[in-house]
Each structure stands twice: as structure tokens, then as C-alpha cells.
XYZ file of C-alpha atoms in Angstrom:
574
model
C 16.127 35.873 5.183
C 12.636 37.635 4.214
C 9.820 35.372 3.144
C 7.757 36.043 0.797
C 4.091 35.867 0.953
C 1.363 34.937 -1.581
C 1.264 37.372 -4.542
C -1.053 37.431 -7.930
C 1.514 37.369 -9.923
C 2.649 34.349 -11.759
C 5.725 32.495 -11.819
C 7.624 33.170 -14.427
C 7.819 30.558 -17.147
C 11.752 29.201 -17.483
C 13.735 30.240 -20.724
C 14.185 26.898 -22.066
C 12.362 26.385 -25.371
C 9.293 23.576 -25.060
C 10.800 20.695 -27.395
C 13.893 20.799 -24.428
C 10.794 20.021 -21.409
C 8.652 17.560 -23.573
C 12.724 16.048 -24.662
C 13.559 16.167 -20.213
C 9.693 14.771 -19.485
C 9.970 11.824 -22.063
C 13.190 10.736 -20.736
C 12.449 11.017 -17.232
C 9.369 8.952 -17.868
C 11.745 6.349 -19.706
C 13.883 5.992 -16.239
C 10.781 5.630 -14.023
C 9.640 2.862 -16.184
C 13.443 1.176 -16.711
C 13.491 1.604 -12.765
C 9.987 -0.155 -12.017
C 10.566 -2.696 -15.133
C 11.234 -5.708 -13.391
C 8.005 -5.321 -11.569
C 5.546 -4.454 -14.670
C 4.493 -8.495 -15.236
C 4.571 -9.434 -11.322
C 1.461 -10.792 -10.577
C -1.049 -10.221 -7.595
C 0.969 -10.361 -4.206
C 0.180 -10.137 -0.769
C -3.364 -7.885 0.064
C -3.907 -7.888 -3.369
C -4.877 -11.720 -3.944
C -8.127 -10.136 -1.812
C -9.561 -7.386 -3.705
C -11.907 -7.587 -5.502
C -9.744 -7.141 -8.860
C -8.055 -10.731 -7.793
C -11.679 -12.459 -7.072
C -14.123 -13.839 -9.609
C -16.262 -10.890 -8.823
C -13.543 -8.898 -10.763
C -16.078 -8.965 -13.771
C -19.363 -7.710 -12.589
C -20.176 -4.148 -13.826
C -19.026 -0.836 -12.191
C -21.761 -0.891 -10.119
C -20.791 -3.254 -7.843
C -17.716 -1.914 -7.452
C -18.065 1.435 -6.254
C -19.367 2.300 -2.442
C -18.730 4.146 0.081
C -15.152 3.456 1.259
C -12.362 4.723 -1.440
C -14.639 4.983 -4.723
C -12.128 6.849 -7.120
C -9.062 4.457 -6.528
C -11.589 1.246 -7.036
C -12.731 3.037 -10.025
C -8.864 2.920 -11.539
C -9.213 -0.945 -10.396
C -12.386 -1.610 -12.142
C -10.507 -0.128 -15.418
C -8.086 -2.179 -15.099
C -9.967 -5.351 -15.594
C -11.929 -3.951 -18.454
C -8.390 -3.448 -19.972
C -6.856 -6.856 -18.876
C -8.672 -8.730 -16.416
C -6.029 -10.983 -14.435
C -2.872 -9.936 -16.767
C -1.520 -7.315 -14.259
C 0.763 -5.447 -16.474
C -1.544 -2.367 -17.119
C -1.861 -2.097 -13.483
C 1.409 -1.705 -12.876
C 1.715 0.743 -16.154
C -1.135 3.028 -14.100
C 0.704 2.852 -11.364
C 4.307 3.718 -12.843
C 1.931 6.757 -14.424
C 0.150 7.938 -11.473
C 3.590 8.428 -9.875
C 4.872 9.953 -12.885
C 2.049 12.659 -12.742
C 2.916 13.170 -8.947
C 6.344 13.962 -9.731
C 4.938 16.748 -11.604
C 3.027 18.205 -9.119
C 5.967 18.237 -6.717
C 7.971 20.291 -9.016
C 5.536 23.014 -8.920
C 5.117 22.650 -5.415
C 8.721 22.924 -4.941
C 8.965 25.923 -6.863
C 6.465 28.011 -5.968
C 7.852 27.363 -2.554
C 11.418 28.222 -3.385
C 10.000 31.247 -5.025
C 8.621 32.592 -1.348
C 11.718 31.092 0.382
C 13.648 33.995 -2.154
C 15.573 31.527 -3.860
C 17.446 33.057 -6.793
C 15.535 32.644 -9.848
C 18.244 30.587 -11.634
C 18.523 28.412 -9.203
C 14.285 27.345 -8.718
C 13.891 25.601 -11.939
C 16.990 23.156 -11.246
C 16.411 22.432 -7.411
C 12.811 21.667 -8.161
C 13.516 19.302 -10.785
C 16.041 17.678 -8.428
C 13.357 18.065 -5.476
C 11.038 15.713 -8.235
C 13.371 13.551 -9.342
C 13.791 12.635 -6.197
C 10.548 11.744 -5.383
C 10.067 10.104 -7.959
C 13.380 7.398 -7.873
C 13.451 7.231 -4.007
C 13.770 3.442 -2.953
C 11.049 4.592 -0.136
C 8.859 5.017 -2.732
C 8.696 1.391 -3.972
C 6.004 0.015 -2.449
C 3.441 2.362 -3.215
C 4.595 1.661 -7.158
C 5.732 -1.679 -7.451
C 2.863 -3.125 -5.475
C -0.813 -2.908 -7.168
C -2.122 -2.323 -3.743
C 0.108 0.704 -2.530
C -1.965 2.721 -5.701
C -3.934 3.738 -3.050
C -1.251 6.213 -1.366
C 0.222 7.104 -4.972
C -3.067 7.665 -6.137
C -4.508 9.687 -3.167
C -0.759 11.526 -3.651
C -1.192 12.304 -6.914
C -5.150 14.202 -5.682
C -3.283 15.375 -2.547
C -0.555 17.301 -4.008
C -2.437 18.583 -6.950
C -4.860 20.282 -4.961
C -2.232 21.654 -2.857
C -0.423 22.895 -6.129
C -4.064 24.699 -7.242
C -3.865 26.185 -3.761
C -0.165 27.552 -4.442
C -1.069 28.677 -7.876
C -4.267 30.760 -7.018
C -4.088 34.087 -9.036
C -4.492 36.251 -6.069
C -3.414 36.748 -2.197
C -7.421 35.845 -1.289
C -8.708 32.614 -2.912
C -11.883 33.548 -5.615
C -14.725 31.126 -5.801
C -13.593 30.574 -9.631
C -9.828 29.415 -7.572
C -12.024 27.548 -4.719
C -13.223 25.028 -7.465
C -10.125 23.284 -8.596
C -8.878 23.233 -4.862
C -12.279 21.605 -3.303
C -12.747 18.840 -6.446
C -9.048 17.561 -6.003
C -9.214 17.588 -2.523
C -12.353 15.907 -2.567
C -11.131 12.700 -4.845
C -7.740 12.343 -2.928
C -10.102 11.882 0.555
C -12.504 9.342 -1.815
C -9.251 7.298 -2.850
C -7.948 7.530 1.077
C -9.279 9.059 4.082
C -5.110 9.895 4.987
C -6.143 13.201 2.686
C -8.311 14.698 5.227
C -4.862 16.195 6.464
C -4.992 18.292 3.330
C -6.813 21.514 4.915
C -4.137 21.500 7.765
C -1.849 22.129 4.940
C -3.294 24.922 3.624
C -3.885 26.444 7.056
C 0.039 26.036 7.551
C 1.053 27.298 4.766
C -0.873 30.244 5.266
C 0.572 30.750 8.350
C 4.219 30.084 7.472
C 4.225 32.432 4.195
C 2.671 35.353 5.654
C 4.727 35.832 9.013
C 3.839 39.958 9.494
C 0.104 38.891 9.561
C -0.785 35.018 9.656
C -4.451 35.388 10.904
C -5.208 37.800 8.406
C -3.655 35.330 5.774
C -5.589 32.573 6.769
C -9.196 35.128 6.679
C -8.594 35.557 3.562
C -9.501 32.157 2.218
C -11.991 31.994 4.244
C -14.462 31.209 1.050
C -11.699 27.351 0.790
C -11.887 27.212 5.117
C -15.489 27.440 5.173
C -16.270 25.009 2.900
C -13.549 22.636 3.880
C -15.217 22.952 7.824
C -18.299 21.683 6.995
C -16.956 19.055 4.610
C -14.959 17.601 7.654
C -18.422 17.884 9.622
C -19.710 15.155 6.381
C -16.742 13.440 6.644
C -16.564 13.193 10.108
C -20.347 12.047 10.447
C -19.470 9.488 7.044
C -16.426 7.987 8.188
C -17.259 7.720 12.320
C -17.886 3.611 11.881
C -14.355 3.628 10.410
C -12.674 5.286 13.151
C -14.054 3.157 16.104
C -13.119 0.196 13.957
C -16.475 -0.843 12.415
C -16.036 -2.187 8.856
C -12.336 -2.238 8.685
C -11.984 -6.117 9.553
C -10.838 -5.337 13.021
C -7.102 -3.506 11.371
C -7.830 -0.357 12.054
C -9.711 2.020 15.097
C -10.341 2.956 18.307
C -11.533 -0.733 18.720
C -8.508 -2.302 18.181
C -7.966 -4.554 20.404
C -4.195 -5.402 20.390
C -3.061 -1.537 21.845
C -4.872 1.100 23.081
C -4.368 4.826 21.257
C -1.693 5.762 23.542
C 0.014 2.819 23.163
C -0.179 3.163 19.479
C 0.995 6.635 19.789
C 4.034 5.775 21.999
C 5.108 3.696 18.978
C 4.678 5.849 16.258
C 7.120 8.448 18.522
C 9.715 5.385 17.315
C 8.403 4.767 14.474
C 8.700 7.881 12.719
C 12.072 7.886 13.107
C 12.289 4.500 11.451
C 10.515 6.670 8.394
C 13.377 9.279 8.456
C 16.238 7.026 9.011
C 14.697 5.038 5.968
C 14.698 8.333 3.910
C 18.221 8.745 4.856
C 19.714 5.513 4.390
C 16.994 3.227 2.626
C 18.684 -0.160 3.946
C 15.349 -1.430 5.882
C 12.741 -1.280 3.174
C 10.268 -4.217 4.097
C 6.984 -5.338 3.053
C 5.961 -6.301 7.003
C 7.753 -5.054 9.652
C 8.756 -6.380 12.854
C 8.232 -3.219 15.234
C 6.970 -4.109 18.528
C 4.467 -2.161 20.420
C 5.291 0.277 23.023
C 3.066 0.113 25.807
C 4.044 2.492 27.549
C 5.792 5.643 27.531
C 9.288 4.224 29.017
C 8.940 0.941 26.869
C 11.870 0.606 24.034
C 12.540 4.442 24.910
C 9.590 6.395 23.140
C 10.116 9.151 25.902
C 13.172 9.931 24.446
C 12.278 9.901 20.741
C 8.851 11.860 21.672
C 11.816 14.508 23.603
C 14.074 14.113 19.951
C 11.105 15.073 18.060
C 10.136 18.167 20.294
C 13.833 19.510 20.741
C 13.821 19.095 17.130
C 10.440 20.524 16.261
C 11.818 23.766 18.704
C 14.810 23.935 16.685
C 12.184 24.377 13.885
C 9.639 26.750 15.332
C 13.493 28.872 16.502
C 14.879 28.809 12.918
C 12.142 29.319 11.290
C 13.355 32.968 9.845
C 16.777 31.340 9.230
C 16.196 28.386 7.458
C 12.097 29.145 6.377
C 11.627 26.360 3.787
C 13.638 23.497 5.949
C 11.965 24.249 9.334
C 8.370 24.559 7.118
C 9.474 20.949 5.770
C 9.787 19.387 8.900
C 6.519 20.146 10.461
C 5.087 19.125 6.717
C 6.270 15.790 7.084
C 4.909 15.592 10.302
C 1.207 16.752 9.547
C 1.492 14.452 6.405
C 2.290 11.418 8.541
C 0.115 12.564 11.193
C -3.093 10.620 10.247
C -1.100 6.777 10.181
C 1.139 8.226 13.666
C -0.476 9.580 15.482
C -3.638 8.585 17.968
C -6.033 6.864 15.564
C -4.105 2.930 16.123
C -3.314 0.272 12.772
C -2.997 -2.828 12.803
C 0.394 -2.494 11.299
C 2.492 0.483 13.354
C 4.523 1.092 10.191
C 4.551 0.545 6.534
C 6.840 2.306 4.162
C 4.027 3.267 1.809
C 2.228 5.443 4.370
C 5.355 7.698 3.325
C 4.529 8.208 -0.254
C 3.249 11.883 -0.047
C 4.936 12.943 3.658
C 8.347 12.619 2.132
C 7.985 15.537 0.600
C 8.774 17.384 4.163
C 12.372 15.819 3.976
C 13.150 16.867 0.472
C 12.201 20.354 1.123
C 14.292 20.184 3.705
C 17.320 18.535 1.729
C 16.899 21.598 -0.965
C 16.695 23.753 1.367
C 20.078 23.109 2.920
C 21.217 22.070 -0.601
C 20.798 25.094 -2.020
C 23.194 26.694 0.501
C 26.351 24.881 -0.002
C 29.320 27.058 -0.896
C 30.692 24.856 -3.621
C 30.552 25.387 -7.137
C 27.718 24.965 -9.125
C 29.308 22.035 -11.298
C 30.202 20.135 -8.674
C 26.533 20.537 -6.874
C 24.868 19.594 -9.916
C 27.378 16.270 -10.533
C 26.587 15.659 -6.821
C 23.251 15.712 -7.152
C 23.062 13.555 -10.495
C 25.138 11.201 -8.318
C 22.613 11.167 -5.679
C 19.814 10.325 -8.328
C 21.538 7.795 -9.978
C 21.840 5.667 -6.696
C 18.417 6.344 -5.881
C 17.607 5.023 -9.385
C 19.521 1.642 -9.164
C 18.632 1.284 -5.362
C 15.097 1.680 -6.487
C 15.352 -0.836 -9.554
C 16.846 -3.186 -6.816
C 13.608 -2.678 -5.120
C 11.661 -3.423 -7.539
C 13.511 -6.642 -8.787
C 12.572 -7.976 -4.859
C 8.522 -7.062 -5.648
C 8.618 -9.076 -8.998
C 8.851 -12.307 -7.549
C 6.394 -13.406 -4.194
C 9.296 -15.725 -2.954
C 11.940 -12.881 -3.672
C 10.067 -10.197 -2.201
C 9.413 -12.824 1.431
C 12.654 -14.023 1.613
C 13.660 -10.639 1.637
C 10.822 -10.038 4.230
C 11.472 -13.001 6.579
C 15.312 -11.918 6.243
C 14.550 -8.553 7.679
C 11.725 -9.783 10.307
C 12.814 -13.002 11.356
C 10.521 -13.034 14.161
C 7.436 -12.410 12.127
C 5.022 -14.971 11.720
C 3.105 -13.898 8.559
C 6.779 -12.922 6.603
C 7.403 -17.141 7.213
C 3.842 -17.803 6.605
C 3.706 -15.814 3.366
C 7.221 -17.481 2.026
C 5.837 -20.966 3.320
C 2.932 -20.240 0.586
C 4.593 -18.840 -2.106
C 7.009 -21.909 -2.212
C 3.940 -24.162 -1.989
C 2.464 -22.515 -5.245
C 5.428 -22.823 -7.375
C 5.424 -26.384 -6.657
C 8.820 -26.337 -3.802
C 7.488 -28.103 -1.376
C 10.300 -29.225 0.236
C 10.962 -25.305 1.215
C 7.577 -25.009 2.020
C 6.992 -27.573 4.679
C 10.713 -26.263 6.443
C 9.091 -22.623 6.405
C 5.699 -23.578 7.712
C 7.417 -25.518 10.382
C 9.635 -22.201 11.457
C 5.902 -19.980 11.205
C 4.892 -22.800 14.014
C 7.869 -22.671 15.978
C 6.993 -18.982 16.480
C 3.310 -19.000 16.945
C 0.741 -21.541 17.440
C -0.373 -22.605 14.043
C -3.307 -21.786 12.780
C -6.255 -23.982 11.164
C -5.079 -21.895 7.448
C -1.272 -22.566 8.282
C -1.903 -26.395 9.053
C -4.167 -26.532 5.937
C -1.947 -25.505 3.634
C 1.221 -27.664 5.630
C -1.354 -30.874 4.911
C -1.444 -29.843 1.266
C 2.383 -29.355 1.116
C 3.348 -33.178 2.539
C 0.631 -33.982 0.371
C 2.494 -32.890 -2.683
C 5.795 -34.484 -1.384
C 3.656 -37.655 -1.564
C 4.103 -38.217 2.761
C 0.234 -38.959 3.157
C 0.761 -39.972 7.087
C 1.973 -36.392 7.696
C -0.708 -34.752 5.123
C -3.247 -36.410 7.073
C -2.191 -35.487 10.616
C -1.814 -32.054 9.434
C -5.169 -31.797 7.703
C -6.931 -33.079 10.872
C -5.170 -30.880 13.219
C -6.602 -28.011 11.011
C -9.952 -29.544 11.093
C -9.730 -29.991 14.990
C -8.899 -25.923 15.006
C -11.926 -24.939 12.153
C -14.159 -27.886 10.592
C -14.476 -26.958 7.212
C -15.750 -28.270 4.291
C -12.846 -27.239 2.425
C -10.467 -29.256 4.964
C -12.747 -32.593 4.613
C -12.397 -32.610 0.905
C -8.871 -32.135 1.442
C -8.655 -35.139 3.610
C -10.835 -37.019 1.518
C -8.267 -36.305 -1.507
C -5.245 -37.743 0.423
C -7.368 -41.044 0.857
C -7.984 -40.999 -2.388
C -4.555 -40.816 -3.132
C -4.042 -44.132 -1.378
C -6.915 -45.880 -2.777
C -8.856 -45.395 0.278
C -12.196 -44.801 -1.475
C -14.313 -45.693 1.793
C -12.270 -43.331 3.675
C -12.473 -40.498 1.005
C -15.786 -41.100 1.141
C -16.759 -40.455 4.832
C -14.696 -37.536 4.560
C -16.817 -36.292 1.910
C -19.706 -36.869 3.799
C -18.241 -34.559 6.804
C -18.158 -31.685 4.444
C -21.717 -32.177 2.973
C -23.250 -32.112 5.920
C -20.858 -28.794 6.836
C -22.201 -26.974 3.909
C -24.241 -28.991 1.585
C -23.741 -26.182 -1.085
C -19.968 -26.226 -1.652
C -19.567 -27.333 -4.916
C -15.975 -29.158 -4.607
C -17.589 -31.911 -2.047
C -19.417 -33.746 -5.331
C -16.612 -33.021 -7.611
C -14.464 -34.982 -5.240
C -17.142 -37.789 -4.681
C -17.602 -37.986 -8.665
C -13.850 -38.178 -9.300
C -14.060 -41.296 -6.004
C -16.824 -42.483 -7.733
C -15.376 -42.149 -11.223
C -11.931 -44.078 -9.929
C -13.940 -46.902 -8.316
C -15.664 -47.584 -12.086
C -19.045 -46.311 -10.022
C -19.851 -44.246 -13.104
C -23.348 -43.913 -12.613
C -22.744 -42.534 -9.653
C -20.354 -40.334 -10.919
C -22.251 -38.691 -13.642
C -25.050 -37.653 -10.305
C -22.334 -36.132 -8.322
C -20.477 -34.668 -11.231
C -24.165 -32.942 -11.958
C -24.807 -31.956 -8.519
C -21.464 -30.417 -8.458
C -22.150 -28.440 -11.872
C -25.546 -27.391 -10.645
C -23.846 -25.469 -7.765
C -21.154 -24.081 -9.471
C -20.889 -24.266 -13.405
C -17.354 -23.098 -13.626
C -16.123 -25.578 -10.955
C -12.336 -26.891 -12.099
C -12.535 -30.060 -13.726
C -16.035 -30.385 -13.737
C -17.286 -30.697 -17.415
C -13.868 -32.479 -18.068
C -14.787 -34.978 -15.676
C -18.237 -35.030 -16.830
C -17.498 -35.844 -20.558
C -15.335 -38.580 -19.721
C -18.365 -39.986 -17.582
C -21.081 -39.730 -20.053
C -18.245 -41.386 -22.806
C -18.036 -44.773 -20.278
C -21.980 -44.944 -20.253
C -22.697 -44.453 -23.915
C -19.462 -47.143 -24.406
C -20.749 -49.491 -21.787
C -24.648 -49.346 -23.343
């Protein structure tokens, strides 16, 4: 089959009147939100209880927002809070959005493609919008939607496959300045919402390449006015984002200074791992918030040598067929250049996350039209296979979602599918523990210590759990087993509250003194030592600490509740 390659002329607009596209966008739009609906009131979860939109700092101006590291998507944050602060319904609505937009974007990606594959004209309009649907109601997709955090692949996405769209669309064979523009600023924000984007100019360079098979090189010369500029913006970005890549600033998850696996041994596993992303695309029966994939270490361990020689028999099949089968065979080496900055050398914490597939899927569906489009059955039974494909997608998806509207439904459903990971028991442990079923909690934090040693955090929160169960001998050993691992004064006051509990006030009160001298700042040690105080009928004493405590920390809980009640017993005992 001939390819086609880049012409000035435009694609031609389909036949169906406007009011039937606005009538097919609207309704689309009301799936996508039926299908993320159960998530739209979930509140923060996971990473997100520490951003900044979670924190107390969440209402400082918009200057103290933005730096250096993802500007654009923290602005969308920052937006949020002006519109709702800590309700997180309108960031799930700009998330459900964002994704909508994308889906847009990969229909005219899509088409334009199919256009140079010389698909039939009738046929374009309908695989595209199949190609988008599907991107848009793919289970895979879920996390990057249903969880506030995972904006930042949708959003860097949506930039991502905009500016590729502007770089399909240009009105002639050789980019203009005036076509430059749109190309450049798109690029530029999807890189400032995630540095995954960087991948972009690869993209164009390939596509250049692949489109223009009789003379490549002289494709890719002439946009040299987009290649130039994008060389020396990788020189900036390079030079900007240098402290990122050896690991500096990234809280030790990310980098060349990782310390848990080396690059190689990072790539070995992402040789596995990105067949975990296709089978997932194929049969989305894994989908997990924190996966248990262990590290391959080296080239023989769990069999990367033969998944790396899979992938390159595969990626020769590719590179053969690529005059056969053009837009599959350019699909598979887009997913792989898409997923190339999370699998490749550059090693994460985490080897694999489903949201670091957000934009790369978009390889596999241009493969799936691709061989779609050349079934020999009959139109009417393509098209009620294909609805039947969405439709599973959709509910699949709305499943999804129904597991991220609830922390304790989406960690069961994590520890279920990791068994063997500590922070999937850790994470369920705490969710029970804040709605109050402590019973559940103590059983998970004593699996999360059965397959780790605990931590002083883990043993913390255990002392807190007994605590609520009203088991003050086991609070207490907890709570000093944590302090044995971290003295904090956090722990201390902890302690001291359990001995309060009892009635021990001398107890609570050397306890107290442990986490004053720790950090004579931290406003809860002279709550606690007011509400001791206040208990004992010390009131005097009381009203000082309850003071002290206020001084520090004006919004500390309880603290002009307390305080009131204090200055009432004075002025009634005068």
C-alpha cells in the first residue's frame, strides 16, 4: 500500500451537518462523566494527601505555588482551590474535562493519519471516532482520571497530543514560522506540566520519517525552522532539569541516584514491564494503584532476555511490514517512544504504574484500527462490534472508577492484587483507622509487619488504633516502640494522651515534657498539657498552656474551645 506524505491541502470537512457533531460531542461528554461519576466526590487519596492542594498552604497566593518543577499543571491545582478549596469535586470535573479535550485531539490525530495510511475517505471519520472513543473509556485510562494526582499525565496528554495535532495540521509540506508557533507553545506547556513530554520532538522526527518513505531526510530538512528550535530547547532543558535526572530534588524516587537498582537493572525490568502495559491494554484485568513487580537485576533474572528478544523480533516484524501494514507497524514504535521516558534507562522508584500509559496508548489503538479497518466482514456487523467493544470498555471503566471512590475500596482492591506489598497493607491499615474500624486496622497493620519491619509511622499509627479500641497496654507498647525507632514530639504527646486516658496525669505529664524539650515549638505539646491540666481542676495552669499553645499556632484544634471553657471556671470560681 502507498503512503502518503504531508500535503497543504486540508482534510476535508465530513458531510454531516454541525447540530449532528455538537448532538455526538454532548453525548459523548455525558458517558465520560456517567463513567467517572462514582469518583467525582472521592476525596484526596494516596500522593495527593501531600500536595500542596491537601496542606494548609493550599491558600497562599499563586505565587507560592508556581516554581520550577511542573508550573502549568500546579497552576490547574491552584484554581482549583480558589474554586473549592478542600471539596474535591471540581477537581475531578477538570480532570473528567481535560480527558475529554484529549479525546479530541486523538481524533484528529487519528485521521490525519488514516488519511496518509490511504484509508478510504468514508471510512476515516468513523475509525477515528472509534480510535477516540476508545481512548477515552479505556479502563487503562482510570487512574490518570479518577485520581486528582494522575492530572499530571492527562494534563501533559492533553499539551502532548495537541501539539502533535498542530504539527499534523501544518498548511504546507515545510513547517512556516507562522505554523512553528502553535507547535513550540504546546509543546512547551506539556514539558512544564511533565518532563515525560520531552519525547515529543522524537515524534515529530518519526513521523517525518515514516510519512515520507521516497525521501525521509529531506522530510525531516524541511522543518528544520521546528528542529532547530526544539535542539536548543532540549540544550535549556537539559541544563534545567540535570538535578532531576541524577536524583536531586525528587525525594530520592526518581534518578540516576537511586539507590535501590542501578539503570540497567531498571531497564531489564521495564523489558517485562512493558509487556505488563500491553497485556493490560489487551485484557485490563490487573489495573492496580501499586504494583508488586520485582526488580530484575540482571538480564537472565525473571526472563527479561527473552521479553527484550519478544520486543526486537517484534519491533523487526515492524521495521519488515512497514509498507504492508504502514499505520500498525508506525503504532508500535509510537507506543514505544511514548513510554520510552518511564522504561527505559532513567530508573523510578515505582517500575510501573498504569498512568504512565495515558498518552503511549495511543500506539496500540493505531494499531487496533489499523488491522480493524481490514476485516472482510460487513460494515454493520464491524460497526455493532465495535459499539460492543466500547460499551465494555465503558462499564469496565465505571467499575474502575467505583474502586477509586472509596480509599478502603480502592486498597483492598490493591492489597488483593499485591499481597506482598507492604505500602498496599499499610495504606488499607490507615484508611480503616480513619473511618473509625479499628478492629480491621490493627489486623492489617499487623500483616504490613509480618512483611517488613515496621516502621516508626506504621507503629504510630498501630498505637493510635489499640488506642481507639480502648487496649491502652498495647497502645502504649506500640507508641514506645515507634518512639524507640524516631523520638518525636508528635509520638510523646501521643503517649501522653493514652495516660491521660487512664487518669495517669503524672505520667501524661512527663511525656509531655519529652516532647517540649524535642521541639519546644510544636503547638499540640501545651494543648495536651492544658487539657491534663484542665482535667486535674489545675485551671490556672491550664489557661498558660492553653495560651502558649495558641501563641504558636492560632488555628490549633480545640484550642479556643478549650480556652473558653478555662477562662468560664476562673471568672465562676472568682
Amino acid at each position: 500500500m502507498k503512503t502518503r506524505k504531508p500535503s497543504s491541502a486540508r482534510v476535508e470537512a465530513p458531510a454531516a451537518p454541525p447540530w449532528m457533531w455538537y448532538g455526538s460531542g454532548l453525548a459523548a461528554l455525558a458517558v465520560l462523566f456517567w463513567v467517572y461519576g462514582p469518583a467525582i466526590d472521592t476525596g484526596f487519596l494516596f500522593d495527593d494527601t501531600t500536595q500542596q492542594f491537601a496542606l494548609p498552604s493550599a491558600s497562599q497566593p499563586l505565587s507560592s505555588w508556581i516554581g520550577p518543577v511542573r508550573p502549568v499543571l500546579m497552576f490547574t491545582y491552584w484554581v482549583n482551590t480558589r474554586i473549592s478549596m478542600e471539596d474535591t469535586s471540581s477537581y475531578h470535573v477538570f480532570n473528567v474535562l481535560i480527558h475529554a479535550l484529549v479525546g479530541i485531539f486523538v481524533f484528529l490525530v487519528i485521521r490525519r493519519l488514516l488519511e496518509w495510511a490511504g484509508a478510504e475517505k468514508s471510512s476515516r471519520t468513523p475509525l477515528a471516532a472509534f480510535g477516540a472513543l476508545l481512548f477515552l473509556l479505556h479502563p487503562l485510562q482510570a487512574e490518570s482520571v479518577a485520581y486528582i494526582s494522575g492530572r499530571s499525565d492527562s494534563l501533559c496528554g492533553m499539551f502532548s497530543c495537541a501539539s502533535f495535532a498542530a504539527f499534523l495540521y501544518r498548511r504546507s509540506t515545510a513547517i512556516s514560522w507562522a505554523g512553528v508557533l502553535p507547535v513550540l507553545l504546546l509543546f512547551a506547556a506539556a514539558v512544564l506540566t511533565k518532563q515525560q513530554a520531552v519525547v515529543l520532538p522524537a515524534l515529530f522526527v518519526l513521523t517525518d520519517f515514516w510519512w515520507n518513505p521516497q525521501f525521509p531526510l529531506r522530510a525531516i530538512r524541511n522543518n528544520w525552522k521546528l528542529y532547530v528550535i526544539l535542539a536548543l530547547g532540549a540544550a535549556a532543558g537539559l541544563a534545567v532539569s540535570w538535578r532531576l535526572i541524577l536524583g536531586q530534588g525528587t525525594g530520592g524516587s526518581a534518578g540516576f541516584a537511586l539507590k535501590d537498582f542501578t539503570w540497567y537493572q531498571y531497564l531489564f525490568t521495564q523489558f517485562r514491564a512493558v509487556f505488563a502495559y500491553l497485556f493490560n491494554f489487551l485484557l485490563p484485568i490487573h489495573l492496580t494503584v501499586d504494583w508488586d513487580f520485582p526488580i530484575s537485576h540482571g538480564i537472565l533474572d525473571h526472563g527479561s532476555i527473552f521479553f527484550l528478544g519478544a520486543w526486537l523480533a517484534l519491533a523487526a516484524l515492524a521495521w519488515r511490514n512497514r509498507r504492508r501494514f504502514p499505520l500498525a507497524c508506525y503504532g508500535f514504535f509510537v507506543f514505544l517512544l511514548l513510554l520510552s521516558p518511564t522504561s527505559s534507562i532513567l530508573p523510578i522508584q515505582d517500575p510501573i504504574a498504569d498512568r504512565r500509559m495515558y498518552f503511549p496508548i495511543l500506539g496500540l489503538i493505531l494499531i487496533a484500527i489499523d488491522l480493524l479497518r481490514r476485516l472482510k466482514v460487513e460494515p454493520k456487523v464491524l460497526a455493532t462490534a465495535a459499539a460492543a467493544l466500547l460499551v465494555a470498555a465503558a462499564l469496565a471503566t465505571h467499575a474502575r472508577a467505583e474502586v477509586w471512590s472509596d480509599p478502603i475500596l480502592l486498597w483492598r482492591d490493591t492489597a488483593l492484587k499485591s499481597p506482598n506489598k507492604v505500602r498496599a497493607h499499610f495504606q488499607l491499615a490507615f484508611a480503616y483507622f480513619e473511618q473509625g474500624r479499628n478492629d480491621l486496622a490493627v489486623a492489617e497493620f499487623q500483616k504490613t509487619a509480618e512483611l517488613k519491619p515496621p516502621t516508626a509511622d506504621l507503629l504510630h499509627d498501630w498505637g493510635l488504633a489499640y488506642d481507639a479500641l480502648h487496649q491502652p497496654e498495647l497502645a502504649l507498647a506500640k507508641l514506645r516502640q515507634s518512639a524507640a525507632l524516631d523520638s518525636t514530639p508528635q509520638v510523646f504527646t501521643q503517649i501522653a494522651k493514652v495516660y491521660a486516658g487512664q487518669k495517669l496525669w503524672a505520667e501524661a505529664l512527663d511525656a509531655l515534657s519529652v516532647a517540649e524539650r524535642l521541639d519546644p515549638n510544636y503547638a499540640i505539646t501545651y494543648l495536651y498539657r492544658g487539657k491534663v491540666y484542665l482535667n486535674s481542676n489545675r485551671p490556672a495552669e491550664a489557661l498558660e498552656q492553653y495560651q502558649r499553645a495558641l501563641a504558636i499556632d492560632p488555628q490549633v484544634p480545640d484550642g479556643q474551645h478549650d480556652l473558653a471553657i478555662v477562662q468560664s471556671m476562673l471568672r465562676a470560681g472568682r
